[in-house]
Coordinates of C-alpha atoms and ligand atoms in Angstrom, one line a residue:
M51 CA 25.5 -44.4 6.8
R52 CA 26.1 -42.2 10.5
S53 CA 25.9 -37.9 9.9
L54 CA 28.5 -36.0 10.4
P55 CA 28.7 -34.2 14.0
L56 CA 26.9 -30.8 13.8
P57 CA 30.0 -28.7 13.4
F58 CA 30.9 -30.5 10.8
Q59 CA 27.5 -30.3 8.7
P60 CA 27.7 -28.0 5.3
R61 CA 25.2 -25.8 6.8
F62 CA 27.0 -25.1 10.2
I63 CA 30.5 -25.5 8.2
I64 CA 30.7 -21.5 7.5
Y65 CA 29.8 -20.7 11.2
T66 CA 32.1 -23.7 12.6
A67 CA 35.1 -21.9 10.3
V68 CA 34.1 -18.4 12.1
L69 CA 34.9 -19.8 15.1
V70 CA 38.1 -21.7 14.1
I71 CA 39.7 -18.8 12.5
T72 CA 38.5 -16.6 15.7
A73 CA 40.2 -18.6 18.2
A74 CA 43.5 -18.7 16.3
L75 CA 43.6 -15.1 15.9
L76 CA 42.9 -14.9 19.2
I77 CA 45.8 -17.7 20.4
E78 CA 47.7 -14.9 17.9
F79 CA 47.1 -12.0 19.7
L80 CA 47.6 -13.8 23.9
L81 CA 51.0 -14.5 22.2
G82 CA 51.2 -10.7 21.8
N83 CA 50.9 -9.9 17.9
T84 CA 49.2 -6.5 18.4
A85 CA 49.9 -6.3 14.4
F86 CA 46.9 -4.4 12.2
F87 CA 46.9 -7.3 10.1
V88 CA 45.6 -9.7 13.3
T89 CA 43.5 -7.2 15.3
M90 CA 41.3 -6.2 12.6
P91 CA 40.3 -9.7 11.8
L92 CA 40.2 -10.3 14.9
V93 CA 37.4 -8.0 16.0
L94 CA 35.7 -8.8 12.4
F95 CA 35.6 -12.8 13.0
A96 CA 34.5 -11.5 16.6
A97 CA 31.6 -10.2 15.4
L98 CA 30.4 -12.7 13.2
S99 CA 31.4 -15.8 16.3
L100 CA 29.1 -13.8 18.0
L101 CA 26.0 -13.2 15.2
G102 CA 26.6 -17.1 14.7
T103 CA 26.3 -17.9 18.3
L104 CA 22.9 -15.3 18.2
D105 CA 21.2 -17.0 15.5
L106 CA 22.2 -20.3 17.3
I107 CA 19.9 -19.3 20.4
Q108 CA 17.5 -17.1 18.8
T109 CA 13.7 -18.8 18.6
R110 CA 12.2 -16.4 16.4
H111 CA 14.1 -17.6 12.8
A112 CA 14.2 -21.8 12.2
V113 CA 16.0 -20.4 9.6
L114 CA 18.7 -18.7 11.3
R115 CA 18.7 -21.7 13.9
N116 CA 19.9 -24.1 11.2
Y117 CA 21.3 -22.1 8.7
P118 CA 23.7 -19.8 11.6
L119 CA 25.5 -17.0 9.5
T120 CA 24.5 -18.1 5.6
A121 CA 20.9 -17.6 6.2
H122 CA 21.1 -13.8 6.9
L123 CA 22.4 -13.6 2.6
R124 CA 19.2 -14.9 2.2
F125 CA 17.2 -12.4 3.9
I126 CA 19.8 -9.3 2.1
L127 CA 18.8 -10.9 -1.1
E128 CA 15.1 -10.9 -0.1
E129 CA 15.4 -7.7 0.7
I130 CA 16.2 -6.4 -2.8
R131 CA 14.4 -8.8 -4.5
P132 CA 12.3 -5.7 -5.8
E133 CA 15.0 -3.9 -6.9
I134 CA 17.0 -6.7 -9.0
R135 CA 13.0 -7.2 -10.5
Q136 CA 12.6 -3.8 -11.7
Y137 CA 16.3 -2.6 -12.8
F138 CA 17.6 -6.1 -14.1
L139 CA 14.7 -8.6 -15.2
E140 CA 11.8 -6.4 -16.2
S141 CA 10.8 -6.5 -19.0
E142 CA 8.7 -3.6 -20.5
K143 CA 5.1 -4.8 -20.6
D144 CA 6.5 -6.5 -17.0
G145 CA 6.2 -4.5 -13.4
T146 CA 2.8 -4.7 -11.3
P147 CA 1.1 -2.1 -10.1
F148 CA 2.3 -0.2 -13.5
S149 CA 4.4 -2.2 -16.2
R150 CA 7.8 -0.6 -16.8
D151 CA 5.6 1.4 -20.0
K152 CA 3.3 2.4 -18.4
R153 CA 5.4 4.3 -15.9
A154 CA 8.6 5.3 -18.6
I155 CA 5.5 7.6 -21.0
V156 CA 4.7 9.3 -17.4
Y157 CA 8.5 9.9 -17.0
Q158 CA 8.9 11.2 -19.8
R159 CA 6.1 13.9 -20.3
A160 CA 6.9 14.9 -17.0
K161 CA 10.5 15.6 -17.8
Q162 CA 9.4 16.5 -21.9
A163 CA 12.0 13.4 -23.0
L164 CA 10.7 12.0 -26.0
D165 CA 8.0 9.8 -25.6
K166 CA 6.9 8.0 -28.9
R167 CA 7.7 4.3 -29.9
P168 CA 9.6 3.2 -32.8
F169 CA 9.2 -0.1 -34.8
G170 CA 5.7 -1.0 -33.9
T171 CA 3.8 -1.9 -30.7
Q172 CA 4.7 -4.2 -28.1
N173 CA 1.5 -5.3 -27.7
D174 CA 0.1 -9.1 -28.6
V175 CA -3.3 -7.6 -30.4
Y176 CA -4.9 -11.3 -31.4
A177 CA -4.5 -11.3 -27.1
S178 CA -7.9 -11.5 -25.2
G179 CA -8.2 -8.6 -24.0
Y180 CA -6.4 -6.6 -26.2
E181 CA -8.8 -3.2 -26.8
W182 CA -8.3 -0.2 -29.4
L183 CA -10.3 3.0 -30.7
H184 CA -11.5 3.2 -33.6
H185 CA -10.0 6.3 -36.0
S186 CA -12.4 7.7 -39.0
I187 CA -11.3 8.0 -42.5
A188 CA -12.1 11.9 -41.6
P189 CA -9.8 12.9 -38.6
K190 CA -10.6 16.7 -37.3
Q191 CA -8.1 19.5 -36.8
L192 CA -6.7 19.1 -33.1
V193 CA -8.0 21.4 -30.5
K194 CA -5.6 23.3 -28.8
E195 CA -7.9 24.2 -26.0
P196 CA -7.3 21.9 -22.8
F197 CA -10.7 20.5 -23.3
R198 CA -13.2 20.9 -19.7
I199 CA -16.3 20.1 -18.4
V200 CA -18.4 22.3 -16.3
I201 CA -20.0 20.6 -13.0
G202 CA -22.9 21.8 -11.5
G203 CA -26.6 20.9 -11.7
P204 CA -29.5 23.2 -11.4
D205 CA -29.2 23.4 -7.2
C206 CA -25.4 24.8 -7.8
S207 CA -24.6 28.2 -7.8
K208 CA -21.0 28.1 -8.0
P209 CA -20.5 26.0 -10.9
Y210 CA -16.7 24.7 -11.7
S211 CA -15.0 24.5 -14.9
A212 CA -13.1 21.7 -14.5
S213 CA -9.8 19.7 -17.1
V214 CA -10.8 16.3 -17.8
F215 CA -7.8 15.0 -16.0
N216 CA -7.2 15.4 -12.3
I217 CA -5.0 15.0 -9.0
S218 CA -7.1 12.2 -7.1
A219 CA -7.5 12.2 -3.3
M220 CA -4.5 11.7 -1.3
S221 CA -3.9 12.9 1.5
F222 CA -1.0 14.8 3.5
G223 CA 0.0 12.2 5.4
A224 CA 0.0 9.7 3.4
L225 CA 2.0 12.4 1.2
S226 CA 4.7 14.3 2.5
A227 CA 4.2 18.0 2.5
N228 CA 6.6 18.5 -0.1
A229 CA 4.8 15.9 -2.7
I230 CA 1.6 18.7 -1.4
R231 CA 3.5 21.4 -2.2
A232 CA 4.3 19.8 -5.8
L233 CA 1.1 18.6 -6.9
N234 CA -1.0 22.2 -6.3
T235 CA 2.0 23.9 -7.9
G236 CA 1.7 21.9 -10.6
A237 CA -2.1 22.0 -10.6
K238 CA -2.0 26.1 -10.4
R239 CA -0.2 26.1 -12.9
G240 CA -2.0 23.7 -15.2
S241 CA -5.8 25.1 -14.3
F242 CA -6.3 21.0 -13.3
A243 CA -8.0 20.4 -9.8
H244 CA -6.3 19.1 -6.7
D245 CA -8.3 16.3 -4.2
T246 CA -7.1 16.6 -0.8
G247 CA -8.0 13.5 0.1
E248 CA -9.8 12.7 3.3
G249 CA -6.4 13.5 5.5
G250 CA -7.8 17.5 5.6
Y251 CA -7.7 20.7 4.0
S252 CA -3.6 21.7 5.1
P253 CA -1.5 24.2 4.9
Y254 CA 0.6 22.6 2.2
H255 CA -2.3 22.9 0.1
R256 CA -3.3 26.3 0.5
E257 CA 0.2 27.4 -0.3
N258 CA 0.3 27.9 -3.7
G259 CA -3.5 28.4 -4.6
G260 CA -4.3 25.8 -7.1
D261 CA -7.8 24.8 -6.9
I262 CA -9.0 22.2 -4.9
I263 CA -11.5 19.3 -4.6
W264 CA -12.0 18.9 -0.6
E265 CA -12.7 15.8 0.3
I266 CA -14.1 15.1 3.7
G267 CA -14.3 11.4 4.7
S268 CA -15.6 9.5 8.1
G269 CA -13.1 11.1 10.3
Y270 CA -14.4 14.7 8.9
F271 CA -11.1 15.5 9.3
S272 CA -10.5 19.9 9.5
C273 CA -14.3 20.2 10.0
R274 CA -14.8 17.7 13.4
N275 CA -15.6 18.2 16.7
G276 CA -13.6 16.9 20.0
D277 CA -15.9 13.3 19.1
G278 CA -15.3 12.8 15.7
T279 CA -18.5 14.0 14.7
F280 CA -19.2 15.8 12.4
C281 CA -18.8 20.1 12.9
A282 CA -20.8 22.3 10.9
E283 CA -19.2 25.4 11.4
K284 CA -15.6 24.2 10.5
F285 CA -16.5 22.7 7.4
E286 CA -18.1 25.8 6.0
Q287 CA -15.0 27.9 7.4
N288 CA -12.7 25.9 5.1
A289 CA -15.4 25.5 2.1
R290 CA -16.2 29.0 1.8
S291 CA -12.4 29.3 0.7
E292 CA -12.3 31.1 -2.6
Q293 CA -9.4 27.9 -3.8
V294 CA -11.7 25.3 -2.6
K295 CA -13.9 24.3 -6.0
M296 CA -15.6 21.4 -4.9
V297 CA -16.6 19.3 -1.5
E298 CA -16.6 16.0 -2.1
L299 CA -17.5 12.9 0.4
K300 CA -15.8 10.0 0.7
L301 CA -17.7 7.1 0.8
S302 CA -15.2 4.4 0.0
Q303 CA -12.3 3.7 -2.4
G304 CA -11.3 1.2 -4.5
A305 CA -8.2 -0.4 -3.1
K306 CA -9.6 -1.0 0.6
P307 CA -13.5 -0.2 0.1
G308 CA -15.4 -0.6 3.4
H309 CA -12.1 -0.7 5.2
G310 CA -11.9 2.5 7.9
G311 CA -8.2 3.4 8.3
V312 CA -5.4 4.2 11.4
L313 CA -2.5 6.6 11.0
P314 CA -0.5 5.2 13.9
A315 CA 0.6 7.4 16.8
A316 CA 4.0 7.9 15.5
K317 CA 3.0 9.6 13.1
V318 CA 0.5 12.0 14.2
N319 CA 3.2 15.0 14.6
A320 CA 2.2 18.5 15.4
E321 CA 1.4 19.0 11.9
I322 CA -1.1 16.8 11.0
A323 CA -3.1 17.1 14.1
A324 CA -3.6 20.8 14.0
T325 CA -5.3 19.9 10.0
R326 CA -6.9 17.2 11.2
G327 CA -8.4 18.6 14.3
V328 CA -7.1 15.7 16.4
P329 CA -4.8 14.7 19.1
I330 CA -1.0 14.9 18.6
G331 CA 0.6 11.3 19.2
V332 CA -2.8 9.0 19.3
D333 CA -4.1 6.7 17.1
C334 CA -5.5 8.8 14.4
I335 CA -8.7 6.8 13.5
S336 CA -11.5 7.2 10.3
P337 CA -14.5 4.9 10.9
S338 CA -15.7 2.5 8.3
R339 CA -18.5 4.2 8.3
H340 CA -19.9 8.0 8.6
S341 CA -21.6 8.8 11.4
A342 CA -23.4 11.9 9.8
F343 CA -25.8 9.7 7.8
S344 CA -26.7 6.6 8.3
T345 CA -29.9 5.7 5.7
P346 CA -30.1 6.8 2.0
I347 CA -32.4 9.4 2.2
E348 CA -30.1 11.1 5.3
M349 CA -26.9 10.8 3.2
M350 CA -28.6 12.9 0.5
Q351 CA -29.8 15.7 3.3
F352 CA -25.8 15.5 4.4
I353 CA -25.0 16.3 0.3
A354 CA -28.0 19.1 0.2
T355 CA -25.9 21.0 3.5
M356 CA -22.3 20.3 1.8
R357 CA -23.5 22.4 -0.8
R358 CA -25.3 24.9 1.3
L359 CA -22.2 25.0 3.5
S360 CA -19.8 25.7 1.0
G361 CA -22.1 28.8 -0.1
G362 CA -23.4 26.7 -3.7
K363 CA -20.1 24.8 -4.5
P364 CA -20.7 21.9 -6.6
A365 CA -21.1 18.9 -4.0
G366 CA -20.6 15.4 -4.7
F367 CA -19.3 11.6 -3.8
K368 CA -16.7 9.3 -3.7
L369 CA -17.4 5.5 -3.8
C370 CA -16.2 2.7 -5.2
I371 CA -19.0 0.7 -6.4
G372 CA -20.2 -3.0 -3.9
H373 CA -23.4 -4.0 -3.3
P374 CA -25.7 -3.0 -6.6
W375 CA -28.2 -2.1 -5.0
E376 CA -27.1 0.1 -2.2
F377 CA -26.2 2.6 -4.9
L378 CA -29.5 2.2 -6.3
A379 CA -31.0 2.6 -3.2
L380 CA -29.3 5.9 -3.7
C381 CA -30.8 6.6 -6.8
K382 CA -34.3 6.5 -5.8
A383 CA -32.9 8.8 -2.1
M384 CA -32.3 11.1 -5.0
V385 CA -35.6 10.5 -6.9
E386 CA -37.6 10.4 -3.3
T387 CA -36.3 13.9 -1.8
E388 CA -35.4 15.5 -5.2
I389 CA -31.7 16.4 -3.5
Y390 CA -29.3 15.3 -6.8
P391 CA -25.4 15.2 -6.1
D392 CA -23.3 17.4 -8.5
F393 CA -21.4 14.9 -8.9
I394 CA -19.7 11.2 -8.5
V395 CA -16.4 10.3 -8.4
V396 CA -16.3 6.4 -9.4
D397 CA -13.1 4.7 -7.7
G398 CA -11.9 0.9 -9.8
K399 CA -10.9 -1.7 -7.4
E400 CA -7.5 -1.3 -9.0
G401 CA -7.3 1.7 -7.2
G402 CA -4.3 2.3 -4.7
T403 CA -3.9 3.2 -1.6
G404 CA -1.0 4.1 1.3
A405 CA -1.5 0.4 3.2
A406 CA -4.2 -1.8 3.0
P407 CA -5.0 -5.6 4.0
L408 CA -3.7 -7.7 1.1
E409 CA -7.5 -9.4 0.5
F410 CA -9.0 -5.8 0.3
T411 CA -6.5 -4.7 -2.0
D412 CA -6.7 -7.9 -4.0
H413 CA -10.9 -8.7 -4.1
L414 CA -13.3 -6.7 -3.0
G415 CA -14.9 -4.2 -5.0
M416 CA -15.5 -3.4 -8.3
P417 CA -13.2 -2.4 -10.8
L418 CA -13.9 0.4 -12.5
R419 CA -14.9 -0.1 -16.3
E420 CA -18.3 -2.3 -14.3
G421 CA -19.0 -0.2 -11.5
L422 CA -18.3 3.0 -13.9
N423 CA -20.8 1.3 -16.3
F424 CA -23.3 0.7 -13.8
V425 CA -23.9 4.2 -12.2
H426 CA -23.9 5.6 -15.6
N427 CA -26.7 3.8 -16.5
A428 CA -28.5 3.9 -13.4
L429 CA -28.1 7.7 -13.6
V430 CA -29.6 7.6 -17.0
G431 CA -32.1 5.0 -15.6
I432 CA -33.5 8.2 -13.4
N433 CA -33.8 10.8 -15.5
A434 CA -30.6 12.3 -13.7
R435 CA -27.1 11.9 -15.8
D436 CA -27.6 15.6 -17.4
R437 CA -27.3 16.5 -13.9
I438 CA -24.8 15.3 -12.5
K439 CA -21.1 14.3 -13.5
L440 CA -19.1 11.7 -13.5
G441 CA -15.5 11.4 -12.5
A442 CA -13.5 8.3 -13.0
S443 CA -10.8 6.6 -11.1
G444 CA -8.1 3.7 -11.1
K445 CA -5.2 3.0 -12.9
I446 CA -5.9 5.8 -16.1
V447 CA -2.0 7.6 -16.6
S448 CA -2.7 7.7 -20.7
A449 CA -4.3 9.5 -22.9
F450 CA -5.9 5.7 -23.9
D451 CA -7.2 5.2 -20.7
I452 CA -8.8 8.5 -20.2
A453 CA -10.5 7.9 -23.8
R454 CA -11.9 4.9 -22.8
V455 CA -13.2 5.2 -19.6
M456 CA -14.9 8.5 -21.1
A457 CA -16.7 6.0 -23.8
L458 CA -17.9 4.2 -20.9
G459 CA -19.8 7.3 -18.9
A460 CA -17.4 9.9 -17.4
D461 CA -16.7 13.2 -18.0
W462 CA -13.6 13.1 -16.1
C463 CA -10.4 11.6 -15.0
N464 CA -8.8 11.6 -12.0
S465 CA -5.3 9.6 -11.9
A466 CA -3.3 9.0 -8.2
R467 CA -0.6 6.7 -8.7
G468 CA 0.2 8.7 -12.4
F469 CA 0.7 11.8 -10.5
M470 CA 3.1 10.6 -8.0
F471 CA 4.9 8.9 -10.8
A472 CA 5.3 12.3 -12.1
L473 CA 7.2 13.3 -8.5
G474 CA 9.4 10.8 -8.9
C475 CA 7.6 8.0 -7.5
I476 CA 9.8 4.5 -8.7
Q477 CA 7.1 2.1 -7.0
S478 CA 9.5 0.5 -4.5
Q479 CA 5.9 0.1 -3.3
S480 CA 7.3 0.9 0.4
C481 CA 4.8 3.5 0.9
H482 CA 3.5 2.2 4.7
T483 CA 6.9 1.9 5.9
D484 CA 7.8 5.8 6.5
R485 CA 10.7 5.1 4.4
C486 CA 10.3 6.2 1.2
P487 CA 13.2 6.8 -1.5
T488 CA 11.9 9.4 -3.8
G489 CA 10.3 11.7 -0.4
V490 CA 7.0 11.4 -1.8
S491 CA 5.2 9.0 1.0
T492 CA 7.1 9.9 4.4
Q493 CA 6.6 12.2 7.2
D494 CA 10.2 11.6 7.3
R495 CA 11.6 15.1 6.9
S496 CA 15.3 13.9 6.1
R497 CA 13.3 11.9 3.2
Q498 CA 11.1 14.4 2.4
R499 CA 14.6 16.5 1.1
A500 CA 14.8 14.4 -1.8
L501 CA 11.8 15.6 -3.3
V502 CA 12.8 19.6 -4.7
V503 CA 9.0 21.2 -5.2
A504 CA 10.2 23.6 -7.9
D505 CA 11.1 21.0 -10.0
K506 CA 8.4 18.4 -9.3
A507 CA 6.0 20.7 -9.8
E508 CA 7.0 21.6 -13.0
R509 CA 6.8 17.6 -14.0
V510 CA 3.7 17.6 -12.5
F511 CA 2.4 20.4 -14.5
N512 CA 4.3 18.9 -17.9
F513 CA 2.8 15.4 -17.3
Q514 CA -0.8 16.5 -16.9
R515 CA -0.1 18.7 -20.3
A516 CA 1.0 16.4 -22.5
T517 CA -0.9 14.1 -21.4
V518 CA -4.3 15.9 -22.5
E519 CA -2.7 17.0 -25.7
A520 CA -1.8 13.5 -26.7
L521 CA -5.8 13.0 -25.3
A522 CA -6.9 15.7 -27.7
E523 CA -4.4 13.9 -30.5
L524 CA -6.5 10.6 -30.5
V525 CA -10.1 12.7 -30.8
A526 CA -8.9 14.9 -33.5
A527 CA -8.0 10.9 -35.1
A528 CA -10.9 9.3 -34.3
G529 CA -12.9 12.2 -35.9
L530 CA -14.6 14.1 -33.0
D531 CA -14.1 17.5 -31.4
H532 CA -14.2 17.2 -27.6
P533 CA -13.5 13.8 -26.0
I534 CA -17.1 13.6 -24.1
E535 CA -18.6 13.0 -27.9
L536 CA -16.5 9.5 -27.5
A537 CA -19.1 6.6 -27.0
P538 CA -19.3 2.5 -26.5
A539 CA -19.4 2.1 -30.6
H540 CA -15.9 3.5 -30.4
F541 CA -13.9 1.0 -29.2
S542 CA -13.6 -2.7 -29.8
R543 CA -11.9 -5.3 -27.6
R544 CA -10.6 -9.2 -28.4
V545 CA -12.8 -11.5 -26.2
S546 CA -11.3 -14.9 -27.2
A547 CA -8.5 -15.7 -30.3
H548 CA -11.7 -15.6 -32.9
E549 CA -14.1 -12.9 -31.8
V550 CA -13.9 -9.0 -31.4
K551 CA -16.6 -7.3 -29.6
S552 CA -17.4 -3.5 -29.3
F553 CA -18.0 -1.7 -26.1
A554 CA -21.6 -1.3 -27.4
D555 CA -22.0 -5.3 -27.1
L556 CA -20.2 -5.8 -24.1
Y557 CA -21.7 -2.5 -22.1
P558 CA -25.3 -2.5 -23.3
P559 CA -27.0 0.7 -22.0
L560 CA -30.3 1.4 -20.3
E561 CA -32.7 3.8 -22.3
P562 CA -34.0 7.3 -20.2
G563 CA -35.9 6.7 -17.1
E564 CA -35.8 2.9 -17.7
L565 CA -35.6 1.9 -14.4
L566 CA -38.6 4.7 -12.7
K567 CA -40.6 3.0 -15.2
G568 CA -39.5 -0.5 -14.4
S569 CA -36.9 -2.2 -16.3
G570 CA -36.8 -5.5 -17.7
D571 CA -33.2 -5.2 -17.7
K572 CA -32.1 -8.6 -15.5
R573 CA -28.3 -6.2 -14.2
Y574 CA -30.8 -3.3 -12.8
E575 CA -34.4 -5.7 -12.2
I576 CA -33.5 -7.4 -9.4
P577 CA -31.2 -4.9 -7.1
W578 CA -33.4 -1.7 -8.4
A579 CA -36.1 -4.2 -6.8
M580 CA -34.1 -4.9 -3.6
A581 CA -33.1 -1.0 -2.6
S582 CA -34.9 1.2 -0.8
A583 CA -34.5 5.3 0.0
K584 CA -35.0 4.4 3.2
E585 CA -32.2 2.2 4.1
F586 CA -29.2 0.4 2.6
R587 CA -30.4 -3.2 3.4
A588 CA -31.4 -4.9 0.7
Q589 CA -35.5 -5.4 1.2
P590 CA -36.8 -8.7 0.3
R591 CA -37.2 -9.3 -3.3
S592 CA -40.8 -9.5 -3.0
A593 CA -41.3 -6.3 -1.5
Ligands
LIG79 C1 -1.1 6.9 -1.6 C2 -2.5 6.6 -1.7 C3 -3.6 7.7 -0.5 C4 -4.2 7.8 -1.2 N1 -5.9 8.5 -0.2 C5 -6.9 8.3 -0.6 C6 -7.9 9.6 0.3 O1 -7.6 10.0 1.1 N2 -9.4 9.7 -0.2 C7 -9.3 8.6 -1.6 O2 -10.6 9.3 -1.9 N3 -8.5 8.4 -2.1 C8 -7.6 8.2 -1.9 N4 -6.4 7.6 -2.7 C9 -7.2 6.9 -3.7 C10 -7.3 7.5 -4.8 O3 -7.2 8.7 -5.1 C11 -7.5 6.7 -6.4 O4 -8.7 6.8 -6.5 C12 -6.9 5.5 -6.7 O5 -6.2 5.6 -6.3 C13 -7.0 5.2 -7.6 O6 -6.4 5.9 -8.6 P1 -5.2 5.5 -9.4 O7 -5.2 4.2 -10.2 O8 -4.7 6.9 -10.7 O9 -3.8 5.9 -8.2 C14 -4.9 7.5 -2.6 C15 -4.6 6.3 -3.5 C16 -2.9 6.7 -2.7 C17 -2.1 5.7 -3.5
LIG80 S1 8.8 5.7 -4.4 FE1 7.8 3.4 -3.6 S2 7.5 4.0 -1.3 FE2 7.6 5.7 -2.4 S3 5.8 6.9 -3.3 FE3 6.6 5.4 -4.7 S4 5.8 3.2 -4.1 FE4 5.8 4.8 -2.4

């Protein structure tokens, strides 16, 4: 059968019709009919004809060449697909990375709206992976005082009493100035800590006086020399600020471990340049590795330098666990140098970021619970757990999330995206485009004004307080006085339709000093043998 001529094929018919109507209107116009009902449609159809013709001759989009005009509908629908899913199709348990239910609990607590649920759980309690906390027959009285934890080992002269729930590292640059202001004001009101992220200690962190954990990454922002190396004088000047309570060395974060970062030149405005100590309008690069040290021993010496320059404040590091022997190399360096960090923050692979390659966000790094428990056991195994406090981050937004990781070894928790939701983030996931619809993650001033600092600071404060109150209720129901008493035996997980396991079985402990004595535990024995305090590289197994 002979096919129809091209203009009459279904995929071209709209374009052909538009051309025909345009021609008819043009003839009418040339015959002297200049009435509004002729000129207006003529302009419209002429524009559509032009668009269709451009579609036909352009070479970038095959679908437009084959479906002139009509293919634009596909692009429009694709653009609004996330919104359609979120507003019309998503169920309470749907939505990634955070389900609608998880986001809702943050919004409700931030707005002091009713955060209770009627009619029983929506979770399938017989599905694999379902987890629960055991309650006690003899619950304790509800503790009214917010839970705090003292961070600072024997070498620290200015320990910090931290809340168990704090704002995780997010840079000025990734977040807007108004977002930073609101977070820090909320932190000040609620006496919890606000981590700067690696993008420097900006004026917006300083304005409102909330407790600061100052993080430095491989770009040494706010403490760098012209060539990008670490500048001890600038570090000392900032770290001694009364507002800075702890100093943190960032090795990696879960969403993009082992990956540096680039803030594109266009985003490096005068403010960001001044905060970071970099030139205006030039790509701002965070290398993938540090230049201030290159071996585990040197890294411990650098931690000691940070603590000394800060005037004795708690100094620690943040990482997502990668090769187990590399963390154990750090443990060996601690033992050999007798320099111990005051804290370690373990970030889970499930952590967030402003932007990262898909392969990194999806498949690089250890998930939080395994990473945290590994670090906790390793520190027990070198007899250092009592002097090093452990922080944890990675999709922690509810009191249950906090309780679970505290049972696995955390002394306190940080949340990044939880606090972004409290600021009004709607999980549109366009943080990397500078077109954030809520003003949270954009440097565009006209968009930032949507975020009203006083209002959102109140929500940040409310969210943190209500979450810690919910934690107090869980802890009391479990018959405990403080979440630090939570242990693996308090939790269970369904591992199959017919089997439930205690966390105590799923996460077996190490004995104090076991690594130093020579552990036969297969999880540690081999990587311990491969670890060296002198280099991060794996050692041959026989060494
Ligand atoms: C927008 C954004 C920016 C971030 N920037 C940093 C950073 O500068 N330094 C860092 O250590 N982690 C950074 N993170 C990671 C968070 O601090 C946190 O470790 C991770 O997102 C897990 O927490 P969450 O699941 O509560 O988001 C960032 C995360 C987000 C979402
Ligand atoms: S609203 Fe969207 S773009 Fe803005 S911070 Fe949230 S996820 Fe990122």
